[in-house]
CSV table of C-alpha atoms and ligand atoms in Angstrom, one decimal:
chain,number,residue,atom,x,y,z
A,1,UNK,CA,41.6,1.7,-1.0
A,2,UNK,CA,39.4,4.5,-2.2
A,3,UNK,CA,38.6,2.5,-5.1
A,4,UNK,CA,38.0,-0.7,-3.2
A,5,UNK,CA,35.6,1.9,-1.5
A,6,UNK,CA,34.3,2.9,-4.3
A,7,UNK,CA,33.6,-0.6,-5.8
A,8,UNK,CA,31.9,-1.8,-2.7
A,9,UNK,CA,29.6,1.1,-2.9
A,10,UNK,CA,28.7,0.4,-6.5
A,11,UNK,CA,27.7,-3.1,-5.6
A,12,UNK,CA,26.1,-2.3,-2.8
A,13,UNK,CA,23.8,0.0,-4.7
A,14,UNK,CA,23.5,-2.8,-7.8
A,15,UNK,CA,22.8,-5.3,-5.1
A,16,UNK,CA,19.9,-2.6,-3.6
A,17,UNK,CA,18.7,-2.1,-6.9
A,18,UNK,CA,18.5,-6.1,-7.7
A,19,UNK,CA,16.3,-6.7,-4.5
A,20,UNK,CA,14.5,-4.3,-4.0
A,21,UNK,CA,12.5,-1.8,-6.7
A,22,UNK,CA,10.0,1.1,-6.3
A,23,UNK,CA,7.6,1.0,-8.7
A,24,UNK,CA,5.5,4.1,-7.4
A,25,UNK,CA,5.3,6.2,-4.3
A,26,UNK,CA,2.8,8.9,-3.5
A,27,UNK,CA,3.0,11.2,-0.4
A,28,UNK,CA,0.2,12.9,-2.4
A,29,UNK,CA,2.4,16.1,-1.4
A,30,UNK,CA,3.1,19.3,-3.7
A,31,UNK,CA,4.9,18.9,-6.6
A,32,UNK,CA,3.7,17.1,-8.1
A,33,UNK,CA,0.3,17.2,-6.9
A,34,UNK,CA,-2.0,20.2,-6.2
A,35,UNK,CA,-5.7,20.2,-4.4
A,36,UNK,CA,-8.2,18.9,-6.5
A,37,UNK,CA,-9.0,15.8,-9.1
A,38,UNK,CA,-6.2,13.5,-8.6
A,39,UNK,CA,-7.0,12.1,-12.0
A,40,UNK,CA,-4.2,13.9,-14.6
A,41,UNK,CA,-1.8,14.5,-12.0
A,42,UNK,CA,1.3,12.5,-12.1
A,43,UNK,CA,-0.1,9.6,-14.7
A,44,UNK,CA,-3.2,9.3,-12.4
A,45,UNK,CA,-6.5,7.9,-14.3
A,46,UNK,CA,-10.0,7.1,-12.8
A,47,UNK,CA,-12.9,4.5,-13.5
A,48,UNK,CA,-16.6,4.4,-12.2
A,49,UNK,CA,-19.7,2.2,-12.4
A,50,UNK,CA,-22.0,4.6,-11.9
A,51,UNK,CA,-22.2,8.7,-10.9
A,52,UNK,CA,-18.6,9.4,-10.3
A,53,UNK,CA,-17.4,9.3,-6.5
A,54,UNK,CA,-14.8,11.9,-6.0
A,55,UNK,CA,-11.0,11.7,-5.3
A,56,UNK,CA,-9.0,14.6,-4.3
A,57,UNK,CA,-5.9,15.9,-3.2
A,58,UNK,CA,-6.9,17.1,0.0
A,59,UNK,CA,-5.3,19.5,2.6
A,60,UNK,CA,-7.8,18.8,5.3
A,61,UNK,CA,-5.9,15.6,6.8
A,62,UNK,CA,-2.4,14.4,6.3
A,63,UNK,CA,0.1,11.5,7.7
A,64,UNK,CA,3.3,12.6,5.8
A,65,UNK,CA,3.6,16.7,5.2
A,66,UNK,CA,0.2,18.2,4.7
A,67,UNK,CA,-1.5,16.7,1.4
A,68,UNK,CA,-3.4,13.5,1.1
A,69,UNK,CA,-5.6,12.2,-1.1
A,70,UNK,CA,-8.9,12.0,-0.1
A,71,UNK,CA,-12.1,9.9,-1.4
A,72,UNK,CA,-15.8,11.3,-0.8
A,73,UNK,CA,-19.0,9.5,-1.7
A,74,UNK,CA,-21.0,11.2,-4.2
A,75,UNK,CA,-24.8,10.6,-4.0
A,76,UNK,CA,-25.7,8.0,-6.3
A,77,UNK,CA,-22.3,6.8,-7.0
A,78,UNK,CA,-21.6,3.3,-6.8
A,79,UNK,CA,-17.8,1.8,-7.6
A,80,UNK,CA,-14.9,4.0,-8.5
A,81,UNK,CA,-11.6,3.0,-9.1
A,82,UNK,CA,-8.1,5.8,-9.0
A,83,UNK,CA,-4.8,4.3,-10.0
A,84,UNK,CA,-1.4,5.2,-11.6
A,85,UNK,CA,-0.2,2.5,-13.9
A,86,UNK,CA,3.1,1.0,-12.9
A,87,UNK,CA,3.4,-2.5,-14.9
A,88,UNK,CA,5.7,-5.3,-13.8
A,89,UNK,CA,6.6,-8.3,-15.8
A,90,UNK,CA,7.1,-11.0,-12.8
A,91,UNK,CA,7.9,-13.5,-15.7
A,92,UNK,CA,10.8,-11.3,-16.8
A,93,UNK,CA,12.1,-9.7,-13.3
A,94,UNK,CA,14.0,-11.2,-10.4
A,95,UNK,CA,11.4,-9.3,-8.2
A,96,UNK,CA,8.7,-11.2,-8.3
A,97,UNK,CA,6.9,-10.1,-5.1
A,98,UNK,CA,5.3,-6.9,-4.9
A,99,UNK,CA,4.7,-4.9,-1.7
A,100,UNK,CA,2.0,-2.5,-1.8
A,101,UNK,CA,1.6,-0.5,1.8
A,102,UNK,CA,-0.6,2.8,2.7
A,103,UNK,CA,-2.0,4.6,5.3
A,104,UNK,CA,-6.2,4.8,5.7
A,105,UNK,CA,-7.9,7.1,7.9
A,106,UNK,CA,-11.8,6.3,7.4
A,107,UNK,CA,-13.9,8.4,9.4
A,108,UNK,CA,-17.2,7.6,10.9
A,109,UNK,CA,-20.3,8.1,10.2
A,110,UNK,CA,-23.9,7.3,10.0
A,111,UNK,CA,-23.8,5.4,6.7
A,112,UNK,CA,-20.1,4.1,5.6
A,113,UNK,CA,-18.7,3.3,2.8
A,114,UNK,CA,-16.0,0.5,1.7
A,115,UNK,CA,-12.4,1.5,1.4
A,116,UNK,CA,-9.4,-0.3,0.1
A,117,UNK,CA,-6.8,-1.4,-2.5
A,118,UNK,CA,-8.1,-3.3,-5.7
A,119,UNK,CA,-5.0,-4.9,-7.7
A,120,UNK,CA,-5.0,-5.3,-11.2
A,121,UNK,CA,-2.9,-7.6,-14.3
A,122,UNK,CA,-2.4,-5.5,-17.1
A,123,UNK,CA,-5.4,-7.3,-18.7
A,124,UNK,CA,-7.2,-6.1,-16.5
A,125,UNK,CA,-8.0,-9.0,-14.4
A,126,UNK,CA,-8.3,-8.8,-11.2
A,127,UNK,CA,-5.3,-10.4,-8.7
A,128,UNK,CA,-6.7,-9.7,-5.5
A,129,UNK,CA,-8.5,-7.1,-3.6
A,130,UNK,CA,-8.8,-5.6,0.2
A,131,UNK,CA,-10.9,-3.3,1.8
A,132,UNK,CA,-12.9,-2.0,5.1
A,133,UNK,CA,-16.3,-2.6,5.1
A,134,UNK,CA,-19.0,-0.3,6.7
A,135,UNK,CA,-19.1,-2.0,9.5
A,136,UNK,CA,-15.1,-1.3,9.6
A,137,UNK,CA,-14.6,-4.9,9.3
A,138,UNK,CA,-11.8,-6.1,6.9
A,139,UNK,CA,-12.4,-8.1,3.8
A,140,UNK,CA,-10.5,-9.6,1.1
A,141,UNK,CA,-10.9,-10.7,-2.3
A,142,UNK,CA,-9.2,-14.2,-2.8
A,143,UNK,CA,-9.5,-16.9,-5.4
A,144,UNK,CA,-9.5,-20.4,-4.8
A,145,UNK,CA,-7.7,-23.1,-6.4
A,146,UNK,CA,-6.8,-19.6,-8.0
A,147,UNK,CA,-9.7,-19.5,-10.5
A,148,UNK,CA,-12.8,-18.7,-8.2
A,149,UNK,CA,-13.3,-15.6,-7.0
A,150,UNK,CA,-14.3,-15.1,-3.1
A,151,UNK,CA,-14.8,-12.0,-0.8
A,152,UNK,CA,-14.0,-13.0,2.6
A,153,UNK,CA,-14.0,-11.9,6.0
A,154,UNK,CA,-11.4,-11.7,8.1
A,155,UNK,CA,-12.8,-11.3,11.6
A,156,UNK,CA,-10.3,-8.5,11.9
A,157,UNK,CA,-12.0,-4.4,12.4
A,158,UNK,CA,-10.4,-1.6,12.3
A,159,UNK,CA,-10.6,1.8,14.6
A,160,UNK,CA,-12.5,4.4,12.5
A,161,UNK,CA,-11.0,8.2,12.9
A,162,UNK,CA,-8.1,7.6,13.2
A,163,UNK,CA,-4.7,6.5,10.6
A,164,UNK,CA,-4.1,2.8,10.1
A,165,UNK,CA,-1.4,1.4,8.0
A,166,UNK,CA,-1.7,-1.2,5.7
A,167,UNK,CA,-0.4,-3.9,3.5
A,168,UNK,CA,-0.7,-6.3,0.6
A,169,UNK,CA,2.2,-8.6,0.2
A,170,UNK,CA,1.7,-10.5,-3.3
A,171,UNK,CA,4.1,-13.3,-3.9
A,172,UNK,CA,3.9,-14.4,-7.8
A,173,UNK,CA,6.5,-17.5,-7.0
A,174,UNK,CA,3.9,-19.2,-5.3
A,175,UNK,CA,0.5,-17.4,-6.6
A,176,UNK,CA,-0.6,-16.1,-3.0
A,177,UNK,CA,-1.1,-13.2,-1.4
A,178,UNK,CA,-1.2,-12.0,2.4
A,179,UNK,CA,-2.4,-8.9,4.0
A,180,UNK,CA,-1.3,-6.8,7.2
A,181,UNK,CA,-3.4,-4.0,9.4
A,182,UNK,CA,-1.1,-1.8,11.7
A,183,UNK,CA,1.9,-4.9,11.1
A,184,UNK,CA,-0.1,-7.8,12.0
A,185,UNK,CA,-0.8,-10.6,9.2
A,186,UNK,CA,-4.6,-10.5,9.1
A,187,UNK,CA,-5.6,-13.1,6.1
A,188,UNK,CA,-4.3,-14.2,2.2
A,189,UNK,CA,-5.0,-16.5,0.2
A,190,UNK,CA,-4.3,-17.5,-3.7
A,191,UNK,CA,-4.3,-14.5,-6.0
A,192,UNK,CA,-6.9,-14.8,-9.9
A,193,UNK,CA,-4.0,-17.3,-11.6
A,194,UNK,CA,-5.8,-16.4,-15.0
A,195,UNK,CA,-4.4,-12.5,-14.3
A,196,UNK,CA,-0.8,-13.5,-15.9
A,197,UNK,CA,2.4,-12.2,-14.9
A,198,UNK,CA,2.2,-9.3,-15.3
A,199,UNK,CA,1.6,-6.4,-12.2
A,200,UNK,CA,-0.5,-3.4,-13.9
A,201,UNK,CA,-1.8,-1.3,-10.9
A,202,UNK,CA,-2.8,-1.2,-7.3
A,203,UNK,CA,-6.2,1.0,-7.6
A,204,UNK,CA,-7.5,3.4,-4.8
A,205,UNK,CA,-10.9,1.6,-4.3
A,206,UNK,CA,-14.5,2.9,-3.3
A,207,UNK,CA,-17.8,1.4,-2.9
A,208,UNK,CA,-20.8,4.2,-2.0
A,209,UNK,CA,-22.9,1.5,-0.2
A,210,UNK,CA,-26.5,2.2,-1.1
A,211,UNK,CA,-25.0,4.9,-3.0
A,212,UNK,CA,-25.9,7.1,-0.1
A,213,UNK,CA,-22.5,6.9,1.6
A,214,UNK,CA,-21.7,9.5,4.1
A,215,UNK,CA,-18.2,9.3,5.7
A,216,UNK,CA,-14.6,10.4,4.1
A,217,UNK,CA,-11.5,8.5,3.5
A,218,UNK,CA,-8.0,9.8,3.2
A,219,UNK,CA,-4.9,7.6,1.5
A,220,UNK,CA,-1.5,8.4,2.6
A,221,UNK,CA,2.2,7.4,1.8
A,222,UNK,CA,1.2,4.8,-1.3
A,223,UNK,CA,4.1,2.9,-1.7
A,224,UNK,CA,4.1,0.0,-4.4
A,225,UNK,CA,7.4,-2.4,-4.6
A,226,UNK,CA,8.7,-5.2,-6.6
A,227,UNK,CA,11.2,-7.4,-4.4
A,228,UNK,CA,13.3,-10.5,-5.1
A,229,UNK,CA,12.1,-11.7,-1.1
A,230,UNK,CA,9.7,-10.6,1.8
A,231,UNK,CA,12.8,-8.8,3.4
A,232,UNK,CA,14.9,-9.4,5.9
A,233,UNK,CA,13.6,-7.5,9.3
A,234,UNK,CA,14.9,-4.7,10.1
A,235,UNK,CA,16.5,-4.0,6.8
A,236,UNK,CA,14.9,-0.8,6.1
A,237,UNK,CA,16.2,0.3,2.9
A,238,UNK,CA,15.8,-3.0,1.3
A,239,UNK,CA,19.4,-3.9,0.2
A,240,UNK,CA,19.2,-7.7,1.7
A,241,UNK,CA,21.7,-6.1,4.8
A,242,UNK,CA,20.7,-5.0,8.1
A,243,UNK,CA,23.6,-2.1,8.6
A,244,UNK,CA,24.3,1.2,9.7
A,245,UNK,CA,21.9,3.0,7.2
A,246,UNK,CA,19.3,1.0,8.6
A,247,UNK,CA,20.0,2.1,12.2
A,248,UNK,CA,20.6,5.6,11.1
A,249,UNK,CA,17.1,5.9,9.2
A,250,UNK,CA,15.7,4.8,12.3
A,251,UNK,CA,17.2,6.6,15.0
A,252,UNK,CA,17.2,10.0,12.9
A,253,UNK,CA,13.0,9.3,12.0
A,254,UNK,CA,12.4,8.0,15.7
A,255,UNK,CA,9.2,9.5,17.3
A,256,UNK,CA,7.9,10.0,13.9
A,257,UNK,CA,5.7,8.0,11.7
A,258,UNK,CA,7.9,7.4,9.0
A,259,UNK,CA,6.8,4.6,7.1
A,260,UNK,CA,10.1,4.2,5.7
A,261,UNK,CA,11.3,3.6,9.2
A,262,UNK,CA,8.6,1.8,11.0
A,263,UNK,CA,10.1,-1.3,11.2
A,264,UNK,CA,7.2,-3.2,12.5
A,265,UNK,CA,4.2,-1.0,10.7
A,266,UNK,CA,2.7,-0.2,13.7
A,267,UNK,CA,2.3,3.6,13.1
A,268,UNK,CA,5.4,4.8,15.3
A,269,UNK,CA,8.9,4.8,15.1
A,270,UNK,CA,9.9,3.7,18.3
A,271,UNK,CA,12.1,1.6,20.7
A,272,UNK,CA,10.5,-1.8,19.4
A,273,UNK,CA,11.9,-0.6,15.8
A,274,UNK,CA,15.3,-0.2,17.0
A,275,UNK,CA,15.4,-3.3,18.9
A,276,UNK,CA,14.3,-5.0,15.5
A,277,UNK,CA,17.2,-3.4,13.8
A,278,UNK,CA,19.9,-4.2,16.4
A,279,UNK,CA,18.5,-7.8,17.2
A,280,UNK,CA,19.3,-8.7,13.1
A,281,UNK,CA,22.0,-6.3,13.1
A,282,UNK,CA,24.6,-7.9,10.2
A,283,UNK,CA,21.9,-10.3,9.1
A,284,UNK,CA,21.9,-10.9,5.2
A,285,UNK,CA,25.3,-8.9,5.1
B,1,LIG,CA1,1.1,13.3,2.6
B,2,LIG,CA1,19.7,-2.4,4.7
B,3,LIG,CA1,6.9,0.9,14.8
């Protein structure tokens, strides 16, 4: 019996680790990081066109414990680019989705900057791109008939001083990408097909608008994935099975805003998370 235990466990966890794979996460917290230039800590590197922008591990403003990383404008600056590299062969992998989600608090301010998450193949092409303009609108980068390369506007603003979580859900099966503010889809389209298979990195991304760029951003909980499907909802670990683990993560996080456990991405773990669990309780099992 204990064995069959035992067993079931084992396959469980294989089964976890099939569909479901964390390539990187950052709660920007201490170890490994420590206030100051991001860039050498934990495999982090940095890029800019331009007079560098700066990005620093921050204790002025935090989500998850009380470190974030946060972006400031530097006069005269122009594009800067932060990532940690954590390449994916979708070619090779069963997981050929990757789930990238983060929390953003943009302040405001008289002149504001863009904000966002630029995604990279390990040529260093880019697959597609998001980001919060300075008018706190949100736009995407998309490519259609996945050659051409567009920015577009979704329509869709954000609040300013205050934490918003977001998503970029990049399905290499059918070369499109779609992206989420606070759980809601918001816009996608076809991700650069000339950027390969292969996943390199999903880049912190600034733009210092007129290079005079006065406000702050802060990234939280970085989370980048590679999954075999979307996920089932309410499966909160990822294993493919709505179960007990998934109710327990839920009800032992609720009130919080764990994004492990915030079922709908909302910002709180609430009721409407729990209901989402028990309404697809067993489902995938
Ligand atoms: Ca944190
Ligand atoms: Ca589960
Ligand atoms: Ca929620």
């Amino acid at each position: 019996m204990q064995g069959k235990v035992l067993w079931s466990l084992g396959l469980m966890m294989s089964l976890a680790s099939l569909q479901a794979h964390d390539l990187y996460r950052a709660d920007f917290e201490n170890p490994p990081f420590s206030p100051g230039n991001i860039t050498g800590q934990d495999g982090w590197e940095e890029y800019h066109i331009s007079t560098p922008n700066l990005g620093q591990i921050s204790t002025e403003r935090a989500l998850s414990g009380s470190q974030s990383l946060k972006i400031t404008p530097v006069n005269g600056g122009a594009n800067s680019w932060w990532w940690r590299p954590t390449p994916h062969d979708t070619s090779t992998s069963p997981n050929k989705m990757i789930d990238i989600r983060w929390d953003m608090y943009l302040t405001s301010s008289t002149r504001q900057g863009h904000y966002g998450i630029d995604v990279y193949s390990d040529t260093v092409e880019r697959v597609c791109a998001f980001r919060v303009n300075e008018n706190s609108q949100v736009e995407i980068i998309l490519f259609v008939n996945g050659v051409t390369e567009q920015l577009v506007s979704t329509g869709v603003f954000v609040q300013r001083d205050r934490w918003n979580r977001y998503r970029l859900l990049i399905d290499y099966n059918t070369g499109t990408f779609a992206a989420f503010v606070n759980g809601q889809a918001i816009g996608g389209g076809r991700i650069n097909s000339l950027a390969g298979a292969v996943f390199s990195d999903a880049d912190i991304w600034h733009f210092n608008v007129a290079s005079n760029s006065n406000d702050v951003a802060f990234y939280d909980n970085l989370r980048i994935m590679a999954v075999a499907q979307a996920g089932q909802e309410g499966d909160v670990d990822g294993n493919g099975c709505v179960e007990d683990s998934d109710l327990l993560t839920v009800l032992f996080a609720f009130g919080s805003n764990d994004p492990d456990a915030d079922v709908n991405q909302d910002g709180i773990v609430d009721d409407a998370d729990l209901l989402m669990v028990l309404f697809n309780f067993g489902s995938g099992c």
